[in-house]
PDB file of C-alpha atoms in Angstrom:
ATOM      1  CA  MET H 361      -2.127  14.686 -18.531  1.00  0.00           C
ATOM      2  CA  ARG H 362      -1.856  11.284 -16.875  1.00  0.00           C
ATOM      3  CA  CYS H 363       0.552  10.057 -19.530  1.00  0.00           C
ATOM      4  CA  ARG H 364       2.793  13.053 -18.958  1.00  0.00           C
ATOM      5  CA  ALA H 365       2.851  12.388 -15.219  1.00  0.00           C
ATOM      6  CA  ALA H 366       3.625   8.718 -15.810  1.00  0.00           C
ATOM      7  CA  ARG H 367       6.477   9.629 -18.178  1.00  0.00           C
ATOM      8  CA  ARG H 368       7.913  12.081 -15.653  1.00  0.00           C
ATOM      9  CA  LEU H 369       7.710   9.458 -12.893  1.00  0.00           C
ATOM     10  CA  ARG H 370       9.339   6.844 -15.098  1.00  0.00           C
ATOM     11  CA  LYS H 371      12.117   9.244 -16.049  1.00  0.00           C
ATOM     12  CA  ARG H 372      12.609  10.259 -12.406  1.00  0.00           C
ATOM     13  CA  LEU H 373      12.810   6.668 -11.209  1.00  0.00           C
ATOM     14  CA  GLY H 374      14.897   5.172 -13.999  1.00  0.00           C
ATOM     15  CA  ARG H 375      15.461   1.447 -14.194  1.00  0.00           C
ATOM     16  CA  ARG H 376      17.062   1.056 -10.783  1.00  0.00           C
ATOM     17  CA  GLY H 377      14.448   3.210  -9.076  1.00  0.00           C
ATOM     18  CA  ALA H 378      11.579   1.334 -10.693  1.00  0.00           C
ATOM     19  CA  PHE H 379      13.059  -1.935  -9.442  1.00  0.00           C
ATOM     20  CA  LEU H 380      13.394  -0.505  -5.923  1.00  0.00           C
ATOM     21  CA  ALA H 381       9.834   0.832  -6.036  1.00  0.00           C
ATOM     22  CA  ILE H 382       8.452  -2.574  -7.016  1.00  0.00           C
ATOM     23  CA  LEU H 383      10.503  -4.283  -4.303  1.00  0.00           C
ATOM     24  CA  GLY H 384       9.478  -1.718  -1.718  1.00  0.00           C
ATOM     25  CA  VAL H 385       5.777  -2.082  -2.381  1.00  0.00           C
ATOM     26  CA  GLY H 386       6.061  -5.881  -2.423  1.00  0.00           C
ATOM     27  CA  LYS H 387       8.007  -6.114   0.837  1.00  0.00           C
ATOM     28  CA  THR H 388       5.654  -3.679   2.552  1.00  0.00           C
ATOM     29  CA  CYS H 389       2.617  -5.690   1.437  1.00  0.00           C
ATOM     30  CA  TRP H 390       4.268  -8.929   2.567  1.00  0.00           C
ATOM     31  CA  GLY H 391       4.907  -7.392   5.980  1.00  0.00           C
ATOM     32  CA  VAL H 392       1.351  -6.091   6.276  1.00  0.00           C
ATOM     33  CA  SER H 393       0.064  -9.604   5.514  1.00  0.00           C
ATOM     34  CA  PHE H 394       2.049 -10.938   8.490  1.00  0.00           C
ATOM     35  CA  LEU H 395       0.654  -8.116  10.625  1.00  0.00           C
ATOM     36  CA  VAL H 396      -2.986  -8.585   9.626  1.00  0.00           C
ATOM     37  CA  ASP H 397      -3.152 -12.394   9.593  1.00  0.00           C
ATOM     38  CA  PRO H 398       0.085 -14.062  10.727  1.00  0.00           C
ATOM     39  CA  PRO H 399       0.548 -17.608   9.410  1.00  0.00           C
ATOM     40  CA  GLU H 400       1.853 -20.568  11.362  1.00  0.00           C
ATOM     41  CA  ASP H 401       5.524 -20.282  12.226  1.00  0.00           C
ATOM     42  CA  HIS H 402       6.603 -23.395  10.308  1.00  0.00           C
ATOM     43  CA  GLY H 403      10.365 -23.084  10.027  1.00  0.00           C
ATOM     44  CA  LEU H 404      10.559 -19.703  11.714  1.00  0.00           C
ATOM     45  CA  GLN H 405      11.096 -20.907  15.290  1.00  0.00           C
ATOM     46  CA  LEU H 406      14.470 -19.163  15.400  1.00  0.00           C
ATOM     47  CA  LEU H 407      12.617 -15.870  14.995  1.00  0.00           C
ATOM     48  CA  THR H 408       9.517 -16.621  17.059  1.00  0.00           C
ATOM     49  CA  GLN H 409      11.566 -17.542  20.106  1.00  0.00           C
ATOM     50  CA  PHE H 410      12.347 -13.828  20.420  1.00  0.00           C
ATOM     51  CA  CYS H 411       8.942 -12.383  19.442  1.00  0.00           C
ATOM     52  CA  GLY H 412       5.864 -13.209  17.387  1.00  0.00           C
ATOM     53  CA  LEU H 413       5.497 -12.957  13.632  1.00  0.00           C
ATOM     54  CA  ARG H 414       3.411  -9.800  14.038  1.00  0.00           C
ATOM     55  CA  HIS H 415       6.500  -8.114  15.478  1.00  0.00           C
ATOM     56  CA  TRP H 416       8.724  -9.555  12.751  1.00  0.00           C
ATOM     57  CA  SER H 417       6.314  -8.179  10.163  1.00  0.00           C
ATOM     58  CA  TRP H 418       7.629  -4.715  11.015  1.00  0.00           C
ATOM     59  CA  LEU H 419      11.039  -5.745   9.667  1.00  0.00           C
ATOM     60  CA  TRP H 420       9.425  -6.289   6.263  1.00  0.00           C
ATOM     61  CA  ILE H 421       7.319  -3.125   6.507  1.00  0.00           C
ATOM     62  CA  VAL H 422      10.139  -0.793   7.586  1.00  0.00           C
ATOM     63  CA  CYS H 423      12.612  -2.250   5.087  1.00  0.00           C
ATOM     64  CA  GLY H 424       9.966  -2.117   2.352  1.00  0.00           C
ATOM     65  CA  LEU H 425       9.226   1.538   3.023  1.00  0.00           C
ATOM     66  CA  ALA H 426      12.961   2.325   3.124  1.00  0.00           C
ATOM     67  CA  THR H 427      13.397   0.515  -0.194  1.00  0.00           C
ATOM     68  CA  LEU H 428      10.490   2.422  -1.704  1.00  0.00           C
ATOM     69  CA  GLY H 429      11.861   5.712  -0.417  1.00  0.00           C
ATOM     70  CA  CYS H 430      15.289   5.026  -1.893  1.00  0.00           C
ATOM     71  CA  ALA H 431      13.704   4.535  -5.304  1.00  0.00           C
ATOM     72  CA  PHE H 432      13.506   8.318  -5.562  1.00  0.00           C
ATOM     73  CA  VAL H 433      17.089   9.182  -4.602  1.00  0.00           C
ATOM     74  CA  ARG H 434      19.893   9.838  -7.085  1.00  0.00           C
ATOM     75  CA  ILE H 435      21.658   6.951  -8.757  1.00  0.00           C
ATOM     76  CA  GLY H 436      24.667   5.987  -6.705  1.00  0.00           C
ATOM     77  CA  ARG H 437      22.939   6.925  -3.487  1.00  0.00           C
ATOM     78  CA  ASP H 438      20.328   4.197  -3.797  1.00  0.00           C
ATOM     79  CA  TRP H 439      22.594   1.626  -2.117  1.00  0.00           C
ATOM     80  CA  ALA H 440      20.604   1.963   1.125  1.00  0.00           C
ATOM     81  CA  GLY H 441      17.483   0.799  -0.708  1.00  0.00           C
ATOM     82  CA  TYR H 442      19.219  -2.325  -1.923  1.00  0.00           C
ATOM     83  CA  LEU H 443      20.562  -2.960   1.579  1.00  0.00           C
ATOM     84  CA  ALA H 444      17.083  -2.519   3.064  1.00  0.00           C
ATOM     85  CA  ALA H 445      15.627  -4.885   0.454  1.00  0.00           C
ATOM     86  CA  PHE H 446      18.362  -7.416   1.205  1.00  0.00           C
ATOM     87  CA  ILE H 447      17.792  -7.676   4.983  1.00  0.00           C
ATOM     88  CA  PRO H 448      14.348  -9.348   5.427  1.00  0.00           C
ATOM     89  CA  PRO H 449      14.810 -12.248   2.985  1.00  0.00           C
ATOM     90  CA  THR H 450      18.278 -12.874   4.415  1.00  0.00           C
ATOM     91  CA  VAL H 451      16.851 -13.092   7.942  1.00  0.00           C
ATOM     92  CA  TRP H 452      14.136 -15.451   6.724  1.00  0.00           C
ATOM     93  CA  ALA H 453      16.678 -17.602   4.850  1.00  0.00           C
ATOM     94  CA  ILE H 454      18.804 -17.893   7.994  1.00  0.00           C
ATOM     95  CA  ALA H 455      15.749 -18.911  10.027  1.00  0.00           C
ATOM     96  CA  TYR H 456      14.709 -21.559   7.503  1.00  0.00           C
ATOM     97  CA  THR H 457      18.259 -22.903   7.244  1.00  0.00           C
ATOM     98  CA  HIS H 458      18.405 -23.185  11.031  1.00  0.00           C
ATOM     99  CA  ALA H 459      15.042 -24.976  11.055  1.00  0.00           C
ATOM    100  CA  ALA H 460      16.247 -27.471   8.441  1.00  0.00           C
ATOM    101  CA  ILE H 461      19.565 -28.167  10.173  1.00  0.00           C
ATOM    102  CA  SER H 462      17.972 -28.531  13.607  1.00  0.00           C
ATOM    103  CA  GLY H 463      15.223 -30.793  12.239  1.00  0.00           C
ATOM    104  CA  TYR H 464      12.234 -28.549  13.050  1.00  0.00           C
ATOM    105  CA  TYR H 465      11.260 -28.085   9.433  1.00  0.00           C
ATOM    106  CA  SER H 466      12.523 -30.500   6.792  1.00  0.00           C
ATOM    107  CA  ARG H 467      11.425 -28.263   3.886  1.00  0.00           C
ATOM    108  CA  GLY H 468      13.367 -25.377   5.396  1.00  0.00           C
ATOM    109  CA  ILE H 469      16.441 -25.835   3.220  1.00  0.00           C
ATOM    110  CA  PHE H 470      14.367 -25.537   0.057  1.00  0.00           C
ATOM    111  CA  VAL H 471      12.558 -22.439   1.312  1.00  0.00           C
ATOM    112  CA  ALA H 472      15.910 -20.956   2.353  1.00  0.00           C
ATOM    113  CA  LEU H 473      17.358 -21.637  -1.098  1.00  0.00           C
ATOM    114  CA  TRP H 474      14.290 -20.047  -2.659  1.00  0.00           C
ATOM    115  CA  TYR H 475      14.777 -16.882  -0.574  1.00  0.00           C
ATOM    116  CA  LEU H 476      18.502 -16.856  -1.330  1.00  0.00           C
ATOM    117  CA  THR H 477      18.066 -17.204  -5.088  1.00  0.00           C
ATOM    118  CA  SER H 478      14.821 -15.455  -5.995  1.00  0.00           C
ATOM    119  CA  HIS H 479      15.158 -12.661  -3.454  1.00  0.00           C
ATOM    120  CA  VAL H 480      18.693 -12.151  -2.192  1.00  0.00           C
ATOM    121  CA  GLY H 481      20.351 -13.173  -5.464  1.00  0.00           C
ATOM    122  CA  VAL H 482      18.105 -11.002  -7.610  1.00  0.00           C
ATOM    123  CA  ILE H 483      18.554  -7.998  -5.305  1.00  0.00           C
ATOM    124  CA  TRP H 484      22.317  -8.500  -5.307  1.00  0.00           C
ATOM    125  CA  TRP H 485      22.402  -8.741  -9.092  1.00  0.00           C
ATOM    126  CA  ALA H 486      20.120  -5.722  -9.593  1.00  0.00           C
ATOM    127  CA  SER H 487      22.278  -3.621  -7.296  1.00  0.00           C
ATOM    128  CA  THR H 488      25.197  -4.090  -9.703  1.00  0.00           C
ATOM    129  CA  VAL H 489      23.287  -3.194 -12.869  1.00  0.00           C
ATOM    130  CA  PRO H 490      24.153   0.320 -14.027  1.00  0.00           C
ATOM    131  CA  GLU H 491      21.306   2.658 -14.875  1.00  0.00           C
ATOM    132  CA  TYR H 492      22.218   3.032 -18.551  1.00  0.00           C
ATOM    133  CA  SER H 493      23.881  -0.230 -19.492  1.00  0.00           C
ATOM    134  CA  VAL H 494      21.709  -0.875 -22.523  1.00  0.00           C
ATOM    135  CA  PRO H 495      22.611   1.161 -25.602  1.00  0.00           C
ATOM    136  CA  PRO H 496      19.765   3.161 -27.097  1.00  0.00           C
ATOM    137  CA  PRO H 497      17.986   1.588 -30.051  1.00  0.00           C
ATOM    138  CA  PRO H 498      19.461   2.566 -33.417  1.00  0.00           C
ATOM    139  CA  ARG H 499      17.740   5.357 -35.249  1.00  0.00           C
ATOM    140  CA  THR H 500      16.022   4.456 -38.436  1.00  0.00           C
ATOM    141  CA  PRO H 501      17.459   6.309 -41.416  1.00  0.00           C
ATOM    142  CA  ARG H 502      15.323   9.140 -42.675  1.00  0.00           C
ATOM    143  CA  ARG H 503      14.000   8.891 -46.147  1.00  0.00           C
ATOM    144  CA  GLY H 504      15.364  11.590 -48.372  1.00  0.00           C
ATOM    145  CA  LYS H 505      13.939  13.041 -51.501  1.00  0.00           C
ATOM    146  CA  ALA H 506      14.930  11.330 -54.691  1.00  0.00           C
ATOM    147  CA  ALA H 507      16.990  13.509 -56.977  1.00  0.00           C
TER     148      ALA H 507
END
């Protein structure tokens, strides 16, 4: 029974939906971690001058839940999930770039590049991958009876 439910969920999500579901859960958890126990604001002074990291955690949580929700919509209409997944790491990359340029956080450029490549770049790439781009595996020939 559980296997059948898992197969139905996998079929419903597809490749793009599974990716969005993983991103959504991850971004939501990341946001909750900022809400529960906010770290020091090293490199995030551009953001914390407006409000604290607990408030900024809601950006991750809301975008993560939107991304997770879009995992279940039809292919072609999931663009909002990719956009929602794209926003928080872009904001963080901008903040770290600003911190590096202004001299507040010398490591900021490396953290910004990490967000831009491993988050923004991967999301951008995944948003362009079609659902069925991989051909199905070839069928093995059936063995016939010898004459």
